[in-house]
């Protein structure tokens, strides 16, 4: 496993090129520190605000399996699963976006480019409006149908784009076409729905961590922990593909179609699983990779962990703000992350750190 | 060491692009591929690299069929600079050149890879650019970066598709001098697609004239670059002069 750790280029090998490799691990550590602080703050804030040391004390009690009082149970049963779902969802969406932008060499691509969000919305609409799900009337029923329909959409994209060579352009165009198709299907279902059903569908599409429970964290968490190592195994092929066309990649010993297929499958699995639980949180998968690329550069060894942490940070911070600023009203996290992420993104652009995609 | 191309054929659908191309290159040889636009020169290189799969025929390096080699081994045997390049966005020159060493390491570049990159940048006189972002370079500098990436791969065979395209005359001569010297000193095989017939006659030991996907002629520049052959290949009749045992091809008004 030691081979899989993230290694910095040894300083004695860098000579005068320290600026060519701008100590990316420091940036990864910095964003990890920010995420830790944001997570603890997130746990402390809510209808019953706790002091930070109280949060740490409760976490220690949880770790030791000790009994919890009412406040402790709120932390354990409500805030902790919500935080974990936010961490996994943010990290998963950001990593998917990074991989998709890398293999398509396109800065406008996000995990939703393959039509997954529209398909998941259609699945959720079917479950909410027609109860077309094995578990009618339950949240898990919506999750199930949304997940299956988005996987079906991805399968269609791979089948169609695969016949045309699985190039970046065919992937993007096929995804775009299916995205429009599923949007139209969703609109059709919403058109015949009743008012309360329409409200539920629209609310689902906002993206939210409301009602997160421990079982909801299992699938996104397992997939993030499974898929991240897979992407780490192909960081060098991703580096090659990001900066070269397929022909040069082949001459460098990389198999572009295979790498594109693996990366896209990983992105599809992660994204479908996450948005089935959280609804459509669109901004993170597009912008977190850009923010990270501007900070740590384009080497996927650092870019992947940094964007995972940045995505998680954006989502946790957005969720914390969304449920506290207008409390007791909870603003969906999908809306809040845009308000947080856009100023950061614009700030980085204005500072001239646009090297990632010129 | 030898590189053999045997009866190589390639078609795009029903259009035949390469028709039974055969030639061989020996150790320490600079071999030029010449021909008009659309003659199939780039396709020939891509087939040799297995970027495109030949319809029939084979390419052998030291008797070993390249089609049967694993991807990684093939990448360690032959390096390639394409005709057209996309800029490597956000990548520094050093990082871009380091990507050439990817077939030689698995998880992280070793000290040897880094020093090899440094050495190549120095040899090509672009070490001062190593921290610059590739997209901020001029066309000629970018071309040199690509050439550096190819040279630092330490492959016995180098395939260059119009490598001196964006370079001025001084840089063309510099690069070709460097490549010629390395080929002779290290016993490499360099296969170059060139449009400039004078450069081809100066630097290539032998050349292949491609005409409509067929092998027009193979031989030394003196044997191949005759007015008749050039007329048959390009449809023009330039003036071919020999001076101090060197051949010069001068265009004439149509």
Coordinates of C-alpha atoms in Angstrom, one line a residue:
Chain A
X1 CA 0.0 0.0 0.0
X2 CA 2.9 2.3 0.5
X3 CA 3.1 2.6 -3.2
X4 CA -0.3 4.3 -3.3
X5 CA 0.5 7.1 -0.9
X6 CA 0.7 10.6 -2.3
X7 CA 4.3 11.4 -2.8
X8 CA 5.8 14.9 -3.2
X9 CA 8.7 15.2 -5.6
X10 CA 11.8 14.9 -3.3
X11 CA 13.2 18.4 -2.7
X12 CA 16.7 17.3 -3.6
X13 CA 15.4 16.4 -7.1
X14 CA 13.7 19.7 -7.6
X15 CA 16.7 22.0 -7.6
X16 CA 15.5 25.4 -8.6
X17 CA 12.1 24.2 -9.8
X18 CA 10.3 24.5 -6.5
X19 CA 7.8 26.8 -8.2
X20 CA 7.2 24.2 -10.9
X21 CA 5.9 21.9 -8.1
X22 CA 4.4 24.4 -5.7
X23 CA 4.3 22.2 -2.6
X24 CA 0.9 20.8 -3.3
X25 CA 0.8 18.7 -0.2
X26 CA 0.8 21.8 1.9
X27 CA -2.4 22.9 0.2
X28 CA -4.0 19.5 0.6
X29 CA -3.1 19.6 4.3
X30 CA -4.5 23.2 4.6
X31 CA -7.9 22.3 3.0
X32 CA -8.0 19.2 5.2
X33 CA -7.5 21.4 8.3
X34 CA -10.3 23.8 7.1
X35 CA -12.6 20.9 6.5
X36 CA -12.0 19.6 10.1
X37 CA -12.8 23.0 11.5
X38 CA -15.9 23.3 9.3
X39 CA -17.1 19.8 10.4
X40 CA -16.8 20.5 14.1
X41 CA -18.5 23.9 13.7
X42 CA -21.2 22.1 11.6
X43 CA -21.8 19.6 14.5
X44 CA -22.0 22.4 17.1
X45 CA -24.6 24.6 15.3
X46 CA -28.3 23.9 15.1
X47 CA -31.5 24.3 17.0
X48 CA -29.5 23.4 20.2
X49 CA -26.1 25.1 19.8
X50 CA -23.2 23.3 21.6
X51 CA -19.8 24.6 22.5
X52 CA -17.0 23.2 20.4
X53 CA -15.5 21.4 23.4
X54 CA -18.9 19.8 24.1
X55 CA -18.9 18.5 20.6
X56 CA -15.5 17.0 21.0
X57 CA -16.5 15.5 24.4
X58 CA -19.6 13.9 22.8
X59 CA -17.5 12.5 19.9
X60 CA -15.1 11.0 22.5
X61 CA -18.1 9.4 24.3
X62 CA -19.4 8.0 21.0
X63 CA -15.9 6.6 20.2
X64 CA -15.8 4.9 23.5
X65 CA -19.4 3.6 23.2
X66 CA -20.6 5.5 26.3
X67 CA -24.2 6.5 26.9
X68 CA -25.4 9.8 25.6
X69 CA -27.8 12.4 27.0
X70 CA -30.5 14.1 24.8
X71 CA -28.0 16.6 23.3
X72 CA -25.6 13.8 22.6
X73 CA -28.3 11.8 20.9
X74 CA -29.1 14.8 18.7
X75 CA -25.5 15.0 17.7
X76 CA -25.2 11.3 17.1
X77 CA -28.5 10.5 15.4
X78 CA -29.1 13.8 13.5
X79 CA -26.0 15.9 13.0
X80 CA -23.3 13.2 12.6
X81 CA -25.0 11.3 9.7
X82 CA -25.9 14.6 8.1
X83 CA -22.3 15.7 8.3
X84 CA -21.0 12.3 7.0
X85 CA -23.4 12.3 4.1
X86 CA -22.3 15.9 3.3
X87 CA -18.6 14.9 3.4
X88 CA -19.1 11.8 1.2
X89 CA -21.4 13.7 -1.2
X90 CA -19.1 16.7 -1.6
X91 CA -16.0 14.6 -2.0
X92 CA -17.7 12.1 -4.4
X93 CA -19.2 14.8 -6.6
X94 CA -15.9 16.8 -6.7
X95 CA -13.8 13.7 -7.6
X96 CA -16.3 12.7 -10.3
X97 CA -16.1 16.2 -11.8
X98 CA -12.3 16.1 -11.7
X99 CA -12.1 12.8 -13.5
X100 CA -14.7 13.8 -16.1
X101 CA -13.0 17.1 -16.8
X102 CA -9.7 15.2 -17.1
X103 CA -10.8 12.6 -19.5
X104 CA -12.7 14.9 -21.7
X105 CA -10.2 17.8 -21.5
X106 CA -13.2 20.1 -21.2
X107 CA -13.6 22.7 -18.4
X108 CA -17.4 22.9 -18.8
X109 CA -17.9 19.2 -18.0
X110 CA -19.3 18.1 -14.7
X111 CA -20.5 14.7 -13.4
X112 CA -23.9 15.7 -14.7
X113 CA -22.8 16.1 -18.3
X114 CA -23.7 12.5 -19.0
X115 CA -27.3 13.3 -18.2
X116 CA -27.3 11.8 -14.8
X117 CA -29.0 14.6 -12.9
X118 CA -31.9 14.8 -15.4
X119 CA -32.3 11.0 -15.3
X120 CA -32.2 10.9 -11.5
X121 CA -34.8 13.7 -11.4
X122 CA -37.0 11.7 -13.8
X123 CA -36.6 8.6 -11.6
X124 CA -37.5 10.7 -8.5
X125 CA -40.5 12.1 -10.3
X126 CA -41.7 8.6 -11.2
X127 CA -41.3 7.5 -7.6
X128 CA -43.0 10.6 -6.1
X129 CA -45.8 11.0 -8.7
X130 CA -46.6 7.5 -9.8
X131 CA -45.1 5.6 -6.9
X132 CA -43.2 3.5 -9.5
X133 CA -40.8 2.0 -7.0
X134 CA -40.4 -1.2 -5.0
X135 CA -40.7 0.8 -1.8
X136 CA -43.6 3.3 -2.4
X137 CA -44.1 6.2 -0.1
X138 CA -40.6 6.0 1.4
X139 CA -37.5 8.0 0.9
X140 CA -35.5 4.9 0.1
X141 CA -38.1 4.2 -2.7
X142 CA -37.2 7.6 -4.3
X143 CA -33.5 6.9 -3.9
X144 CA -33.9 3.4 -5.5
X145 CA -35.7 4.6 -8.6
X146 CA -33.5 7.7 -9.1
X147 CA -30.4 5.5 -8.9
X148 CA -31.7 2.9 -11.3
X149 CA -32.9 5.5 -13.9
X150 CA -29.6 7.4 -13.8
X151 CA -27.7 4.1 -14.2
X152 CA -29.9 3.3 -17.2
X153 CA -29.1 6.7 -18.6
X154 CA -25.4 6.1 -18.2
X155 CA -25.7 2.7 -19.8
X156 CA -27.4 4.4 -22.8
X157 CA -24.6 7.0 -23.0
X158 CA -21.9 4.3 -22.9
X159 CA -23.6 2.2 -25.5
X160 CA -24.2 5.0 -28.0
X161 CA -20.8 6.8 -27.4
X162 CA -19.0 3.5 -27.4
X163 CA -20.3 2.8 -30.9
X164 CA -18.8 6.1 -32.0
X165 CA -15.4 5.4 -30.4
X166 CA -16.0 6.7 -26.8
X167 CA -14.2 10.0 -27.6
X168 CA -14.7 13.0 -25.4
X169 CA -16.9 14.7 -28.0
X170 CA -19.2 11.7 -28.4
X171 CA -19.5 11.2 -24.6
X172 CA -20.4 14.9 -24.1
X173 CA -22.8 15.1 -27.0
X174 CA -24.6 11.8 -26.2
X175 CA -24.8 12.9 -22.5
X176 CA -26.2 16.3 -23.5
X177 CA -28.8 14.7 -25.8
X178 CA -30.0 12.3 -23.1
X179 CA -30.0 15.1 -20.6
X180 CA -32.6 16.9 -22.7
X181 CA -34.6 13.8 -23.2
X182 CA -34.8 13.0 -19.5
X183 CA -35.5 16.7 -18.7
X184 CA -38.5 16.5 -21.1
X185 CA -39.6 13.2 -19.5
X186 CA -39.4 14.8 -16.1
X187 CA -41.4 17.8 -17.2
X188 CA -44.0 15.5 -18.7
X189 CA -44.4 13.7 -15.4
X190 CA -44.5 17.0 -13.5
X191 CA -47.1 18.3 -15.9
X192 CA -49.6 15.6 -14.9
X193 CA -48.7 15.6 -11.2
X194 CA -50.8 17.1 -8.4
X195 CA -49.7 20.2 -6.6
X196 CA -48.2 18.5 -3.5
X197 CA -46.4 16.0 -5.7
X198 CA -45.0 18.7 -7.8
X199 CA -43.8 20.5 -4.7
X200 CA -42.0 17.3 -3.5
X201 CA -40.4 16.8 -6.9
X202 CA -39.1 20.4 -7.1
X203 CA -37.9 20.2 -3.5
X204 CA -36.0 17.0 -4.4
X205 CA -34.3 18.7 -7.3
X206 CA -32.9 21.5 -5.1
X207 CA -30.6 19.1 -3.4
X208 CA -30.5 18.8 0.4
X209 CA -29.1 16.8 3.3
X210 CA -32.3 17.1 5.3
X211 CA -33.4 13.9 7.0
X212 CA -30.1 12.2 6.6
X213 CA -29.8 9.1 8.8
X214 CA -27.0 6.6 9.4
X215 CA -28.2 4.1 6.7
X216 CA -28.2 6.9 4.1
X217 CA -24.5 7.4 4.6
X218 CA -23.6 3.7 3.9
X219 CA -23.9 3.6 0.1
X220 CA -22.3 6.9 -0.8
X221 CA -19.6 6.3 1.8
X222 CA -18.8 2.9 0.6
X223 CA -18.6 4.0 -3.0
X224 CA -16.4 7.0 -2.2
X225 CA -14.0 4.8 -0.3
X226 CA -14.1 2.2 -3.1
X227 CA -13.8 4.6 -6.1
X228 CA -11.1 7.0 -4.8
X229 CA -8.4 4.3 -4.7
X230 CA -9.5 3.2 -8.2
X231 CA -8.9 6.7 -9.5
X232 CA -5.6 6.9 -7.7
X233 CA -4.4 3.8 -9.6
X234 CA -4.8 5.7 -12.8
X235 CA -3.4 9.1 -11.9
X236 CA -0.6 9.1 -14.4
X237 CA -2.7 8.0 -17.3
X238 CA -5.1 10.8 -16.3
X239 CA -2.2 13.2 -16.3
X240 CA -1.2 12.1 -19.8
X241 CA -4.8 12.2 -21.1
X242 CA -5.5 15.7 -19.6
X243 CA -2.6 17.2 -21.5
X244 CA -2.5 15.2 -24.7
X245 CA -4.7 14.0 -27.4
X246 CA -5.5 10.3 -27.6
X247 CA -2.9 9.5 -30.3
X248 CA -0.1 10.9 -28.1
X249 CA -1.5 9.1 -25.1
X250 CA -1.3 5.8 -27.0
X251 CA 2.3 6.5 -27.9
X252 CA 3.0 7.0 -24.2
X253 CA 1.7 3.6 -23.4
X254 CA -1.8 4.8 -22.2
X255 CA -5.0 3.1 -23.3
X256 CA -7.3 6.2 -23.6
X257 CA -10.6 4.2 -24.2
X258 CA -10.0 2.0 -21.2
X259 CA -9.0 4.9 -18.9
X260 CA -12.0 6.9 -20.1
X261 CA -14.3 4.0 -19.5
X262 CA -13.0 3.4 -16.0
X263 CA -13.1 7.1 -15.0
X264 CA -16.6 7.6 -16.5
X265 CA -17.9 4.4 -14.8
X266 CA -16.5 5.5 -11.4
X267 CA -18.0 9.0 -11.9
X268 CA -21.4 7.6 -12.9
X269 CA -21.5 5.2 -9.9
X270 CA -20.5 7.9 -7.4
X271 CA -22.7 10.6 -8.8
X272 CA -25.8 8.4 -9.3
X273 CA -25.5 7.0 -5.7
X274 CA -24.9 10.5 -4.2
X275 CA -27.7 12.4 -6.0
X276 CA -30.2 9.7 -5.4
X277 CA -29.8 10.4 -1.6
X278 CA -29.2 14.1 -1.7
X279 CA -31.1 15.3 -4.8
X280 CA -29.3 17.4 -7.5
X281 CA -26.4 19.4 -6.1
X282 CA -24.9 20.6 -9.3
X283 CA -22.3 23.2 -8.6
X284 CA -19.7 21.2 -6.6
X285 CA -18.8 18.8 -9.4
X286 CA -18.2 21.6 -11.8
X287 CA -16.3 24.2 -9.6
X288 CA -14.5 22.2 -6.9
X289 CA -12.1 20.7 -9.5
X290 CA -11.5 24.2 -11.0
X291 CA -10.7 25.7 -7.5
X292 CA -8.3 22.8 -6.8
X293 CA -6.7 23.0 -10.2
X294 CA -6.0 26.7 -9.6
X295 CA -4.4 26.0 -6.2
X296 CA -2.5 22.7 -6.6
X297 CA -2.1 22.6 -10.4
X298 CA -3.0 19.8 -12.8
X299 CA -1.2 16.8 -11.4
X300 CA -4.0 14.4 -10.5
X301 CA -1.9 12.9 -7.6
X302 CA -2.6 16.1 -5.7
X303 CA -5.7 17.3 -7.6
X304 CA -7.9 14.3 -6.7
X305 CA -7.4 14.5 -2.9
X306 CA -7.5 18.3 -3.0
X307 CA -10.7 18.5 -5.0
X308 CA -12.3 15.8 -2.8
X309 CA -11.6 17.8 0.3
X310 CA -12.6 21.1 -1.4
X311 CA -15.9 19.5 -2.5
X312 CA -16.6 18.2 1.0
X313 CA -15.7 21.6 2.5
X314 CA -18.1 23.5 0.1
X315 CA -20.9 21.1 0.9
X316 CA -20.4 21.0 4.7
X317 CA -20.0 24.8 4.9
X318 CA -23.0 25.3 2.6
X319 CA -25.2 22.9 4.6
X320 CA -24.2 24.5 7.9
X321 CA -25.0 28.0 6.6
X322 CA -28.2 26.8 4.9
X323 CA -29.7 25.3 8.1
X324 CA -28.5 28.1 10.5
X325 CA -28.8 31.5 8.7
X326 CA -32.6 31.6 8.5
X327 CA -33.2 29.0 11.2
X328 CA -35.7 27.4 11.6
X329 CA -36.1 27.6 7.8
X330 CA -33.5 25.4 6.1
X331 CA -32.2 26.6 2.7
X332 CA -31.4 23.6 0.5
X333 CA -27.6 23.1 0.3
X334 CA -27.7 23.0 -3.5
X335 CA -28.6 26.7 -3.5
X336 CA -26.2 27.8 -0.7
X337 CA -23.1 26.1 -2.2
X338 CA -23.5 28.3 -5.3
X339 CA -23.6 31.4 -3.1
X340 CA -20.4 30.3 -1.4
X341 CA -18.5 28.8 -4.3
X342 CA -19.0 31.5 -6.9
X343 CA -17.3 34.3 -4.9
X344 CA -14.3 31.9 -4.2
X345 CA -14.1 31.0 -7.8
X346 CA -14.3 34.5 -9.1
X347 CA -11.7 35.6 -6.5
X348 CA -9.3 33.0 -7.8
X349 CA -9.9 34.0 -11.4
X350 CA -9.3 37.7 -10.6
X351 CA -6.0 36.7 -8.9
X352 CA -5.0 35.4 -12.2
X353 CA -4.8 31.8 -11.3
X354 CA -6.3 30.6 -14.5
X355 CA -3.6 28.3 -15.6
X356 CA -5.7 25.3 -15.3
X357 CA -7.8 25.8 -18.5
X358 CA -6.5 28.5 -20.8
Chain B
X1 CA 19.0 -3.1 -34.1
X2 CA 16.7 -2.9 -37.0
X3 CA 13.1 -1.7 -37.7
X4 CA 11.3 -3.5 -40.5
X5 CA 8.0 -2.5 -42.1
X6 CA 6.6 -5.3 -44.2
X7 CA 3.8 -5.0 -46.8
X8 CA 1.9 -2.5 -44.6
X9 CA -1.6 -1.7 -45.8
X10 CA -4.2 0.6 -44.3
X11 CA -7.7 1.7 -45.4
X12 CA -10.2 4.2 -44.1
X13 CA -13.4 2.4 -45.0
X14 CA -13.1 1.7 -48.7
X15 CA -10.4 4.3 -49.3
X16 CA -6.9 2.7 -49.4
X17 CA -4.4 5.0 -47.7
X18 CA -1.4 2.8 -47.5
X19 CA -0.7 0.1 -50.1
X20 CA 2.0 -2.5 -49.3
X21 CA 4.6 -0.2 -47.9
X22 CA 7.9 -2.0 -47.1
X23 CA 11.2 -0.6 -45.9
X24 CA 13.7 -1.2 -43.2
X25 CA 15.9 1.1 -41.0
X26 CA 19.1 0.2 -39.4
X27 CA 20.9 1.2 -36.2
X28 CA 22.2 4.8 -36.2
X29 CA 20.2 5.7 -39.3
X30 CA 18.1 8.9 -39.9
X31 CA 15.4 7.8 -42.3
X32 CA 13.2 10.4 -44.0
X33 CA 9.6 9.9 -45.2
X34 CA 8.7 12.4 -48.0
X35 CA 5.7 12.9 -50.1
X36 CA 2.9 15.3 -51.1
X37 CA 0.1 16.2 -48.7
X38 CA -2.3 13.3 -48.3
X39 CA 0.3 10.8 -49.5
X40 CA -0.2 8.8 -46.3
X41 CA 3.0 9.8 -44.4
X42 CA 1.3 10.5 -41.0
X43 CA -0.9 7.4 -41.4
X44 CA 2.2 5.4 -42.0
X45 CA 3.8 6.6 -38.7
X46 CA 0.5 6.0 -36.8
X47 CA 0.3 2.5 -38.1
X48 CA 3.9 1.9 -37.1
X49 CA 3.0 3.1 -33.6
X50 CA -0.2 1.0 -33.5
X51 CA -2.2 4.2 -33.0
X52 CA -4.0 3.0 -36.1
X53 CA -4.3 -0.7 -36.7
X54 CA -3.0 -1.7 -40.1
X55 CA -5.3 -3.7 -42.4
X56 CA -2.4 -6.1 -43.1
X57 CA 1.3 -6.3 -42.9
X58 CA 3.5 -5.9 -39.8
X59 CA 6.2 -3.8 -38.2
X60 CA 9.1 -5.6 -36.5
X61 CA 11.7 -4.2 -34.1
X62 CA 14.7 -6.6 -33.9
X63 CA 12.5 -9.3 -35.4
X64 CA 9.8 -8.8 -32.7
X65 CA 6.3 -8.0 -34.0
X66 CA 5.2 -4.6 -32.4
X67 CA 1.6 -5.7 -32.6
X68 CA 2.3 -8.5 -30.1
X69 CA 4.1 -6.2 -27.6
X70 CA 2.3 -4.9 -24.5
X71 CA 1.4 -1.2 -24.7
X72 CA 4.0 -0.2 -22.2
X73 CA 6.8 -2.1 -23.8
X74 CA 5.9 -0.5 -27.2
X75 CA 6.0 2.9 -25.5
X76 CA 9.4 2.1 -24.2
X77 CA 10.6 1.2 -27.7
X78 CA 9.3 4.0 -29.8
X79 CA 8.6 7.7 -29.1
X80 CA 6.5 10.0 -31.2
X81 CA 5.9 13.6 -31.9
X82 CA 2.6 14.2 -33.7
X83 CA 2.0 16.6 -36.6
X84 CA -0.5 18.7 -34.7
X85 CA -0.3 19.3 -31.0
X86 CA -2.7 20.5 -28.3
X87 CA -1.2 22.7 -25.7
X88 CA -0.9 21.2 -22.3
X89 CA -3.1 23.5 -20.2
X90 CA -1.7 24.5 -16.8
X91 CA 1.3 22.3 -17.1
X92 CA 4.8 23.6 -16.6
X93 CA 7.4 22.8 -19.2
X94 CA 9.2 20.5 -16.7
X95 CA 6.0 18.6 -15.9
X96 CA 5.1 18.3 -19.6
X97 CA 8.5 16.8 -20.4
X98 CA 8.3 14.5 -17.4
X99 CA 5.2 13.0 -18.9
X100 CA 7.5 11.4 -21.5
X101 CA 8.9 9.3 -18.7
X102 CA 5.5 7.8 -17.8
X103 CA 6.2 4.5 -19.5
X104 CA 9.3 4.1 -17.3
X105 CA 7.7 4.5 -13.8
X106 CA 4.6 3.3 -12.2
X107 CA 3.5 5.4 -9.2
X108 CA 6.0 8.2 -8.9
X109 CA 8.9 9.6 -11.0
X110 CA 12.2 8.5 -9.7
X111 CA 15.3 10.7 -9.2
X112 CA 16.6 9.3 -12.5
X113 CA 13.5 10.4 -14.4
X114 CA 13.8 13.9 -13.0
X115 CA 17.5 14.2 -13.8
X116 CA 16.9 12.9 -17.3
X117 CA 14.3 15.6 -17.9
X118 CA 16.7 18.2 -16.6
X119 CA 19.5 16.9 -18.8
X120 CA 17.3 16.9 -21.9
X121 CA 16.0 20.5 -21.2
X122 CA 19.7 21.6 -20.9
X123 CA 20.7 19.8 -24.1
X124 CA 18.0 21.5 -26.0
X125 CA 18.8 24.9 -24.4
X126 CA 15.4 25.4 -22.8
X127 CA 16.2 24.8 -19.2
X128 CA 15.4 28.4 -18.5
X129 CA 11.8 27.7 -19.6
X130 CA 11.3 24.8 -17.2
X131 CA 9.0 26.7 -14.8
X132 CA 7.0 28.4 -17.5
X133 CA 3.5 27.2 -18.3
X134 CA 3.4 25.5 -21.7
X135 CA 0.5 27.6 -22.9
X136 CA 2.5 30.8 -22.4
X137 CA 5.2 29.7 -24.8
X138 CA 5.6 30.6 -28.5
X139 CA 4.9 27.9 -31.1
X140 CA 8.6 27.2 -31.6
X141 CA 9.2 26.8 -27.9
X142 CA 6.3 24.5 -27.6
X143 CA 7.7 22.4 -30.4
X144 CA 11.0 22.2 -28.5
X145 CA 9.1 21.0 -25.4
X146 CA 7.5 18.2 -27.3
X147 CA 10.9 17.3 -28.8
X148 CA 12.4 17.3 -25.3
X149 CA 9.6 15.0 -24.1
X150 CA 10.3 12.6 -26.9
X151 CA 14.1 12.6 -26.4
X152 CA 13.9 12.2 -22.6
X153 CA 12.0 8.9 -23.2
X154 CA 15.3 7.1 -24.1
X155 CA 13.6 5.0 -26.7
X156 CA 15.7 3.3 -29.4
X157 CA 13.3 4.4 -32.1
X158 CA 12.2 8.0 -32.6
X159 CA 9.3 8.9 -34.9
X160 CA 8.8 12.5 -35.7
X161 CA 5.9 13.9 -37.8
X162 CA 7.0 17.2 -39.3
X163 CA 8.8 18.1 -36.1
X164 CA 10.4 21.3 -37.4
X165 CA 7.1 22.8 -38.6
X166 CA 6.9 25.8 -36.2
X167 CA 10.6 26.5 -36.0
X168 CA 12.6 29.2 -37.7
X169 CA 15.6 28.1 -39.8
X170 CA 18.1 28.5 -37.0
X171 CA 16.1 26.3 -34.6
X172 CA 15.3 23.8 -37.4
X173 CA 19.1 23.3 -37.9
X174 CA 19.8 23.2 -34.2
X175 CA 17.1 20.5 -33.6
X176 CA 18.1 18.4 -36.6
X177 CA 21.8 18.7 -35.7
X178 CA 21.0 17.5 -32.2
X179 CA 18.8 14.7 -33.4
X180 CA 21.4 13.6 -36.0
X181 CA 24.2 13.6 -33.5
X182 CA 22.2 11.6 -30.9
X183 CA 21.1 9.1 -33.6
X184 CA 24.7 8.5 -34.6
X185 CA 26.3 8.6 -31.1
X186 CA 23.7 6.4 -29.4
X187 CA 22.9 4.1 -32.3
X188 CA 19.2 5.1 -32.5
X189 CA 16.8 4.9 -35.4
X190 CA 15.1 8.2 -36.3
X191 CA 12.3 8.2 -38.7
X192 CA 11.3 11.8 -39.8
X193 CA 8.5 13.1 -41.9
X194 CA 9.8 16.2 -43.6
X195 CA 8.4 18.6 -46.1
X196 CA 11.6 20.5 -46.6
X197 CA 13.5 18.4 -49.2
X198 CA 16.8 20.3 -48.6
X199 CA 16.7 19.4 -44.9
X200 CA 15.9 15.8 -45.9
X201 CA 18.9 15.7 -48.2
X202 CA 21.1 17.2 -45.5
X203 CA 20.2 15.1 -42.6
X204 CA 18.6 11.8 -43.8
X205 CA 20.8 8.8 -44.6
X206 CA 18.0 7.4 -46.7
X207 CA 14.5 8.6 -47.7
X208 CA 11.3 7.0 -48.8
X209 CA 9.1 8.8 -51.4
X210 CA 5.4 8.1 -50.8
X211 CA 3.0 8.6 -53.7
X212 CA -0.7 8.1 -53.2
X213 CA -0.1 5.6 -50.4
X214 CA 2.4 3.6 -52.4
X215 CA 6.2 3.3 -52.1
X216 CA 7.6 5.5 -54.8
X217 CA 11.3 5.0 -54.2
X218 CA 13.7 4.2 -51.3
X219 CA 17.3 5.1 -51.2
X220 CA 19.9 7.8 -50.4
X221 CA 18.8 11.4 -51.1
X222 CA 21.1 11.3 -54.2
X223 CA 19.4 8.2 -55.5
X224 CA 15.8 9.4 -54.8
X225 CA 15.7 13.1 -55.1
X226 CA 15.9 13.4 -58.9
X227 CA 13.9 15.8 -61.0
X228 CA 12.0 12.9 -62.5
X229 CA 11.1 11.3 -59.2
X230 CA 10.0 14.7 -57.7
X231 CA 7.9 15.4 -60.7
X232 CA 6.2 12.0 -60.4
X233 CA 5.7 12.6 -56.6
X234 CA 4.8 16.2 -56.3
X235 CA 3.7 17.1 -59.9
X236 CA 6.3 19.9 -60.1
X237 CA 9.8 19.9 -61.6
X238 CA 12.2 21.7 -59.2
X239 CA 15.8 22.3 -60.0
X240 CA 18.1 19.7 -58.3
X241 CA 21.7 20.8 -57.9
X242 CA 24.6 19.0 -56.4
X243 CA 27.3 21.1 -54.7
X244 CA 30.2 19.7 -52.6
X245 CA 28.5 16.3 -52.5
X246 CA 25.3 17.9 -51.0
X247 CA 22.0 18.0 -52.8
X248 CA 19.9 21.2 -53.1
X249 CA 16.3 21.2 -54.4
X250 CA 15.2 24.6 -55.6
X251 CA 11.7 25.5 -56.6
X252 CA 10.9 26.9 -60.0
X253 CA 8.0 29.1 -60.9
X254 CA 5.1 27.1 -62.3

